[in-house]
mmCIF file of C-alpha atoms in Angstrom:
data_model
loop_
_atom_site.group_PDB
_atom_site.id
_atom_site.type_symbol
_atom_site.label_atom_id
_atom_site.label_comp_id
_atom_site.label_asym_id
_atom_site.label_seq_id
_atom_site.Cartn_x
_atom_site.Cartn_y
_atom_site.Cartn_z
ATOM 1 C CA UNK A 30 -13.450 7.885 5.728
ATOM 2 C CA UNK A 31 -11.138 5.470 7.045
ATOM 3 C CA UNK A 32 -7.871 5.804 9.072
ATOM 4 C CA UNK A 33 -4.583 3.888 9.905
ATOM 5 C CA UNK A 34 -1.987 4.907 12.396
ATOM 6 C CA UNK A 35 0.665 3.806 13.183
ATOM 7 C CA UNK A 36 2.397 5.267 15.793
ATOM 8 C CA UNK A 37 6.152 3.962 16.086
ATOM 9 C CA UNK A 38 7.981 5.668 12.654
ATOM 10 C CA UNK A 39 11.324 3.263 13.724
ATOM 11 C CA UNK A 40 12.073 0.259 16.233
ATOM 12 C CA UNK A 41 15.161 -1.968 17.146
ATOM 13 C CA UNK A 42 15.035 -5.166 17.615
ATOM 14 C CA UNK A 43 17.681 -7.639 18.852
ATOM 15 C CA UNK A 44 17.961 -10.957 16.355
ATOM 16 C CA UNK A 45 15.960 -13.536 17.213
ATOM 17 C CA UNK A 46 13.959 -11.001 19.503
ATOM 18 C CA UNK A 47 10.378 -11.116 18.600
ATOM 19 C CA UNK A 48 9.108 -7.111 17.845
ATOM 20 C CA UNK A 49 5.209 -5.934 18.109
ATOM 21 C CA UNK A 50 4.048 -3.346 15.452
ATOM 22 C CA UNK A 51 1.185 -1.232 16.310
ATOM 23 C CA UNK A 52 -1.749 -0.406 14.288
ATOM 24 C CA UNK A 53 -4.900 1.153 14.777
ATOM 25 C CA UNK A 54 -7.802 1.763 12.450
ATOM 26 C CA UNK A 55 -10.680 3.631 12.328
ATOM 27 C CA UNK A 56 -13.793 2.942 9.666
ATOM 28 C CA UNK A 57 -17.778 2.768 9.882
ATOM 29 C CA UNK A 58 -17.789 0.516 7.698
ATOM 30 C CA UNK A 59 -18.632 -3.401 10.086
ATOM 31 C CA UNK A 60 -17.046 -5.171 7.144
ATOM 32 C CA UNK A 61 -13.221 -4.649 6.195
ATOM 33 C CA UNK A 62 -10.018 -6.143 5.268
ATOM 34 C CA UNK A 63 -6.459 -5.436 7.050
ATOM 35 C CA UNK A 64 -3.505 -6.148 5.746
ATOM 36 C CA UNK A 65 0.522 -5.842 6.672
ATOM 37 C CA UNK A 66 2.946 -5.492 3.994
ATOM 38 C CA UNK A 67 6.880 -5.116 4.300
ATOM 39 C CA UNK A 68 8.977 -3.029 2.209
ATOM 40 C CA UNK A 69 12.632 -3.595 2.039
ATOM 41 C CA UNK A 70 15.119 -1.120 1.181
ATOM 42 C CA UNK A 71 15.161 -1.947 -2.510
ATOM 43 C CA UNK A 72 11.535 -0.881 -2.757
ATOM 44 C CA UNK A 73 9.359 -3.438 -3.763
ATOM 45 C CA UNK A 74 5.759 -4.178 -1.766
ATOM 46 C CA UNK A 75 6.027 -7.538 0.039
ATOM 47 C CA UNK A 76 2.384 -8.544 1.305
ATOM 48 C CA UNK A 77 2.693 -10.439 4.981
ATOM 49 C CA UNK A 78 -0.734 -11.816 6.222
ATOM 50 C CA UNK A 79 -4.467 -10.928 6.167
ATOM 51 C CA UNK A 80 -7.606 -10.590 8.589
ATOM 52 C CA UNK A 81 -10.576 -10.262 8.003
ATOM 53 C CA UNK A 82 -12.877 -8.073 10.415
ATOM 54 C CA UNK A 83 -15.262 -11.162 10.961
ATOM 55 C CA UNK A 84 -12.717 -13.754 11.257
ATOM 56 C CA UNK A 85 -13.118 -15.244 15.009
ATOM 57 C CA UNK A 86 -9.297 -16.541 14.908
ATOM 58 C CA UNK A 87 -6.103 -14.227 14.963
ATOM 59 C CA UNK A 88 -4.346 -14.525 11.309
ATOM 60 C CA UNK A 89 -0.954 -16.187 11.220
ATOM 61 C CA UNK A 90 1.442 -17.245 8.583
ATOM 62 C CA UNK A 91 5.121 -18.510 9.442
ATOM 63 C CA UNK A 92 6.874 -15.885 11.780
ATOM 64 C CA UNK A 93 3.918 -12.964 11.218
ATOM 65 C CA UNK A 94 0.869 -13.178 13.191
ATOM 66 C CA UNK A 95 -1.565 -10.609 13.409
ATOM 67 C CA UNK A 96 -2.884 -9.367 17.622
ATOM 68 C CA UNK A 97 -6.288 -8.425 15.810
ATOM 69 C CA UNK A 98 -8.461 -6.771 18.871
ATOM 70 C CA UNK A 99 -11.693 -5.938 16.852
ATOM 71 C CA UNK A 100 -13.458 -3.456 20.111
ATOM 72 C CA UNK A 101 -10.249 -1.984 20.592
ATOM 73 C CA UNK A 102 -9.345 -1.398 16.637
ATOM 74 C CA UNK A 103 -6.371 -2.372 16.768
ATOM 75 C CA UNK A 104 -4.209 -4.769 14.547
ATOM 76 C CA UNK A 105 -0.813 -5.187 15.844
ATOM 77 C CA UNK A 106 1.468 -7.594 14.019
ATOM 78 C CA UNK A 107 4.138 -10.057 15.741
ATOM 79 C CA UNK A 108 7.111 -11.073 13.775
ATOM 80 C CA UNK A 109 8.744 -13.623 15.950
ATOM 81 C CA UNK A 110 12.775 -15.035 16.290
ATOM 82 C CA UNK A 111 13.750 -11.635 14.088
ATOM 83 C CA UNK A 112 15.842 -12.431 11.026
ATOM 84 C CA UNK A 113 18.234 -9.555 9.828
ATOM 85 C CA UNK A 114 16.738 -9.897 6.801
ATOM 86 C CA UNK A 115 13.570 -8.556 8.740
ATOM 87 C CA UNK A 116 14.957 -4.891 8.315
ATOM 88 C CA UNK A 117 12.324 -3.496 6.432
ATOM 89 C CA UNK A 118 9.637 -1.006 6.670
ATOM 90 C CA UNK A 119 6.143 -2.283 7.799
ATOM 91 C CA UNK A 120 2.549 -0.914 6.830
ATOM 92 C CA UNK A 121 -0.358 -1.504 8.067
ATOM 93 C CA UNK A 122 -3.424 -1.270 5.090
ATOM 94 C CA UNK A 123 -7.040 -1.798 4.987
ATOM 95 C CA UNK A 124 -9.967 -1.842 2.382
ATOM 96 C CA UNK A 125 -13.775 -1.229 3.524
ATOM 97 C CA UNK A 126 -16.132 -4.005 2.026
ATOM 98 C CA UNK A 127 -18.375 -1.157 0.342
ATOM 99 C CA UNK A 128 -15.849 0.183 -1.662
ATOM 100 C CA UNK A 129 -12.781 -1.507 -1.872
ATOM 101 C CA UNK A 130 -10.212 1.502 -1.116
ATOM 102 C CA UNK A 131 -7.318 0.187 -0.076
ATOM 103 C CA UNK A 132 -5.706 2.583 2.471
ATOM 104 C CA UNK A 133 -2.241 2.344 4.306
ATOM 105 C CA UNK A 134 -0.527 4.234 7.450
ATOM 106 C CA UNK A 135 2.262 5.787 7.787
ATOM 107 C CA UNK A 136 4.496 2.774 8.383
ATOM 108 C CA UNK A 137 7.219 1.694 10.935
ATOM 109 C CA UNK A 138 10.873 1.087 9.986
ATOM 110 C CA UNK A 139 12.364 -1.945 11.629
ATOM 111 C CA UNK A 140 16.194 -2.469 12.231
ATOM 112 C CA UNK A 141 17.337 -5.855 13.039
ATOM 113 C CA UNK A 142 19.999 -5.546 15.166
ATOM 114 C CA UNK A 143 22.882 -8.910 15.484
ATOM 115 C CA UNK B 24 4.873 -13.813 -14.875
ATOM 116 C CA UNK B 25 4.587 -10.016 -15.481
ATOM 117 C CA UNK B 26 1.968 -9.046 -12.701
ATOM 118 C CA UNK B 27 1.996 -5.290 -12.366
ATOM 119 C CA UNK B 28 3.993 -3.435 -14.533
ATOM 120 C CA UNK B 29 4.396 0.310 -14.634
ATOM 121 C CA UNK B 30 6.675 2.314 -17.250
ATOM 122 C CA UNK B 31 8.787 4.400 -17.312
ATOM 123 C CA UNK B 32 10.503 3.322 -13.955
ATOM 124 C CA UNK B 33 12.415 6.530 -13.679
ATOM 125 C CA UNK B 34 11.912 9.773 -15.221
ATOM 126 C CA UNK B 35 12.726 13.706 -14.422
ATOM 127 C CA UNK B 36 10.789 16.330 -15.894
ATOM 128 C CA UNK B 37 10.667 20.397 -15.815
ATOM 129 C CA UNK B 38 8.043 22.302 -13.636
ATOM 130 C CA UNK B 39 5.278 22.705 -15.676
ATOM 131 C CA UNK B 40 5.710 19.670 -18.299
ATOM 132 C CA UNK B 41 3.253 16.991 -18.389
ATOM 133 C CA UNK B 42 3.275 13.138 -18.277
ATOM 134 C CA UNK B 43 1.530 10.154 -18.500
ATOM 135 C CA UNK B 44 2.539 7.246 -16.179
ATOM 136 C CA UNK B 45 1.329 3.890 -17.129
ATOM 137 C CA UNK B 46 0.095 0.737 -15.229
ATOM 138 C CA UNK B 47 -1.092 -2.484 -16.506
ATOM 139 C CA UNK B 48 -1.734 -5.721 -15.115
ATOM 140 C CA UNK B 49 -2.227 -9.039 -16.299
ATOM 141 C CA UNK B 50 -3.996 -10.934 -13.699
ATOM 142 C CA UNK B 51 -7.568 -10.293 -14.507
ATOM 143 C CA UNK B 52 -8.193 -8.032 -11.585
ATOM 144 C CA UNK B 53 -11.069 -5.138 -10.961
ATOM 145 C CA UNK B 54 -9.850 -2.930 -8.923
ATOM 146 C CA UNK B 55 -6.275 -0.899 -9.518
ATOM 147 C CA UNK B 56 -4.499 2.191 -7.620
ATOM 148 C CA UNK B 57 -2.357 4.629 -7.863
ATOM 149 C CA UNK B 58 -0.057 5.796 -4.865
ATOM 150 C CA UNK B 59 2.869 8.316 -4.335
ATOM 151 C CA UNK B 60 5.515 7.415 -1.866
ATOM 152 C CA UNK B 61 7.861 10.776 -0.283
ATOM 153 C CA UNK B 62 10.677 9.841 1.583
ATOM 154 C CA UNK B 63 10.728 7.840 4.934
ATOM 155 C CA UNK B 64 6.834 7.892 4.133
ATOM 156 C CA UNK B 65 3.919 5.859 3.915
ATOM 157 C CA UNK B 66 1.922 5.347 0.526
ATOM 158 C CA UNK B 67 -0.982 8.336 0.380
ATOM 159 C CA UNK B 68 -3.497 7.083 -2.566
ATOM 160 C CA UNK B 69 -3.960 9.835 -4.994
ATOM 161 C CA UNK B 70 -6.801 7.789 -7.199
ATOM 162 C CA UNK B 71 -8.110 4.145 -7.852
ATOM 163 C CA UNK B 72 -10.960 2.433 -9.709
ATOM 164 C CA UNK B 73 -12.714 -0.071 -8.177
ATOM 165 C CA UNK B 74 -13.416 -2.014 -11.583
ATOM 166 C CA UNK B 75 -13.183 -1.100 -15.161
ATOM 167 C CA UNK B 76 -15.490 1.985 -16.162
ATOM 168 C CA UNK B 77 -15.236 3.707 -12.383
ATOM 169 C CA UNK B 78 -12.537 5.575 -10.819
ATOM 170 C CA UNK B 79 -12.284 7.803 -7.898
ATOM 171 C CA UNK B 80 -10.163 9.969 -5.911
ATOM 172 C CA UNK B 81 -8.142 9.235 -3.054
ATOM 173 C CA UNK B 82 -6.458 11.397 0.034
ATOM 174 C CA UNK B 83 -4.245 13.251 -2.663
ATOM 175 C CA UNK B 84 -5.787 14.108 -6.108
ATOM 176 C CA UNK B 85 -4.643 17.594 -6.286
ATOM 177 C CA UNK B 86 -2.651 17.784 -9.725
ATOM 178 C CA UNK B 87 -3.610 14.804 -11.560
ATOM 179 C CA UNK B 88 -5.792 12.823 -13.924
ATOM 180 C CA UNK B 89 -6.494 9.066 -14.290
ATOM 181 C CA UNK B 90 -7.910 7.080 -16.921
ATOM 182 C CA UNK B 91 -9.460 3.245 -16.838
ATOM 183 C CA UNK B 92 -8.391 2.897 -20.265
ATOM 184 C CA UNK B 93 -10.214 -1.047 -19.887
ATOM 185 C CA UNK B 94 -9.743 -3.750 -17.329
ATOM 186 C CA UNK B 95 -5.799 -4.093 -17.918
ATOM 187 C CA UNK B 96 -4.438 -0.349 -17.817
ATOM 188 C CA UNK B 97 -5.232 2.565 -15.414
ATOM 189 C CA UNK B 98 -3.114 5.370 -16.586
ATOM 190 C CA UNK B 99 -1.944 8.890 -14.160
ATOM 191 C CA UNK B 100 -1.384 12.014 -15.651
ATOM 192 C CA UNK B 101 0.320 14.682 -14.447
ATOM 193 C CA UNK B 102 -0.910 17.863 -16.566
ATOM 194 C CA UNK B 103 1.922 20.591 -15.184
ATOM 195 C CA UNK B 104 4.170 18.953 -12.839
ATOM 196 C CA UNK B 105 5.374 20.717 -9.835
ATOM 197 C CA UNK B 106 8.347 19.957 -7.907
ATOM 198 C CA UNK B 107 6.043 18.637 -5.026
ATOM 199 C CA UNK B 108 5.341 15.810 -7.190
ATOM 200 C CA UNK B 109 8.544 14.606 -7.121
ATOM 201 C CA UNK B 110 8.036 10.987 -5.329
ATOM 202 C CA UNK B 111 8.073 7.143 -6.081
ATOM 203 C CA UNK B 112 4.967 6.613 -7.277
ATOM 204 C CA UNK B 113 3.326 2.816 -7.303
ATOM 205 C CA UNK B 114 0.493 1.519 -8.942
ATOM 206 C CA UNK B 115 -1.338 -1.972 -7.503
ATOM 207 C CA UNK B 116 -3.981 -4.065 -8.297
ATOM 208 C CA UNK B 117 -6.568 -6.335 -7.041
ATOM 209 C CA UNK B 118 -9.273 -8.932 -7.770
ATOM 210 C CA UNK B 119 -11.336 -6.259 -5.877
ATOM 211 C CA UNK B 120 -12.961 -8.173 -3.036
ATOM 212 C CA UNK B 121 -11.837 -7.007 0.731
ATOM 213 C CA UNK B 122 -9.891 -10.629 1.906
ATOM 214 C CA UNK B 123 -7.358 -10.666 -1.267
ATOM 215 C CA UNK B 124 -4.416 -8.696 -1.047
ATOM 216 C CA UNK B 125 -3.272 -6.309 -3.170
ATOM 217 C CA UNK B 126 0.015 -6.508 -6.031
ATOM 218 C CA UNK B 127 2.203 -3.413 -6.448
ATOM 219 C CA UNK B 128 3.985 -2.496 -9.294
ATOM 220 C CA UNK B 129 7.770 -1.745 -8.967
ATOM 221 C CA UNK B 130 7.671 2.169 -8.871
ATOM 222 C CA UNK B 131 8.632 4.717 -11.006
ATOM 223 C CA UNK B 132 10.570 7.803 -9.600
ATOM 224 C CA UNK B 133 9.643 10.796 -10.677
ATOM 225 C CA UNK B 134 11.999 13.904 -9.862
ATOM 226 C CA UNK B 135 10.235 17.295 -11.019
ATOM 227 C CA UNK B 136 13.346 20.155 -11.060
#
């Protein structure tokens, strides 16, 4: 069975800042997705960036880049020059290639701080 | 433009009543999900079906029932709520293949008194 942990439940960040959020997985499966989404105070699921466990390159899209260290597990996204409309809560997800179960940690709140 | 929509979006009921929350999608995808969300939480997945005719259970399937009813609508049931159910619940789908990401529903919050 698969696992995601994230360890930090709430971070500050100073705008403009750049903040690291930490996740670690655990699966058996060699073939697997991972996935950040945000999710504002209103609710809604906001998906962020993808990697793929066989991609050589580390994902990026605008100000989200994903620190994907494949031995280590780990799958830490950057969001760089903080907005305050960053303020969100951030999880960290992941579905096995052999049965698509899509699986999310605990998440990290971020506050966005002028 | 509808993607995922789930219905009702809020609703309280009395321990013991039963309900049926409702999910359906429009985008052609295999593989849909249910989660609940408790406060200050992350999402635990209570059941999803990899494509239409399959469904299995996730980290919390204690106290509920699911149906594939066909490719668009994956239904949860709750036979005899419990006031531990009371969460936002989500449902999400996806083309089913591990590189596409998935599309959530807005919620429904479900308060069992």
């Amino acid at each position: 069975a698969q696992k995601i942990t994230q360890t930090q439940p709430g971070m500050f960040v100073q705008e403009k800042e750049a903040v690291t959020l930490d996740c670690t997985y655990d699966t058996s499966d060699p073939s697997y997705g991972l996935f950040w989404y945000k999710q504002p105070s209103s609710g809604e699921m906001i998906f962020l960036i993808y990697q793929g466990s066989y991609d050589q390159q580390n994902a990026t899209e605008g100000r989200y880049s994903l620190n994907f260290q494949k031995a280590r597990k780990s799958a830490n996204l950057v969001i760089s020059a903080s907005q305050l409309g960053d303020s969100a809560m951030y999880f960290c997800a992941m579905t096995p290639a052999n049965d698509y179960k899509l699986s999310f940690g605990a998440g990290t709140t971020v506050t966005v701080r002028a | 433009n509808a993607g995922v929509t789930q219905t009702p979006k809020f609703q309280v009921l009395k321990t013991g009543q039963s309900m049926t929350l409702q999910c359906a999608q429009d985008m052609n995808h295999n593989s849909m999900y249910w989660y609940r969300q408790d406060p200050g939480m992350g999402l635990r997945l209570i059941y999803y079906s990899a494509s239409e005719g399959t469904t299995d259970k996730g980290e919390v399937p204690n106290g509920y029932n699911v149906s594939r009813l066909n490719k668009r609508e994956f239904s949860l049931r709750l036979e005899s709520a419990a006031p531990s159910q009371t969460s936002v619940y989500f449902c999400a789908s996806s083309p089913g293949a591990m590189n596409t990401e998935a599309f959530f529903g807005q919620g429904t919050r479900l308060t069992v008194v």
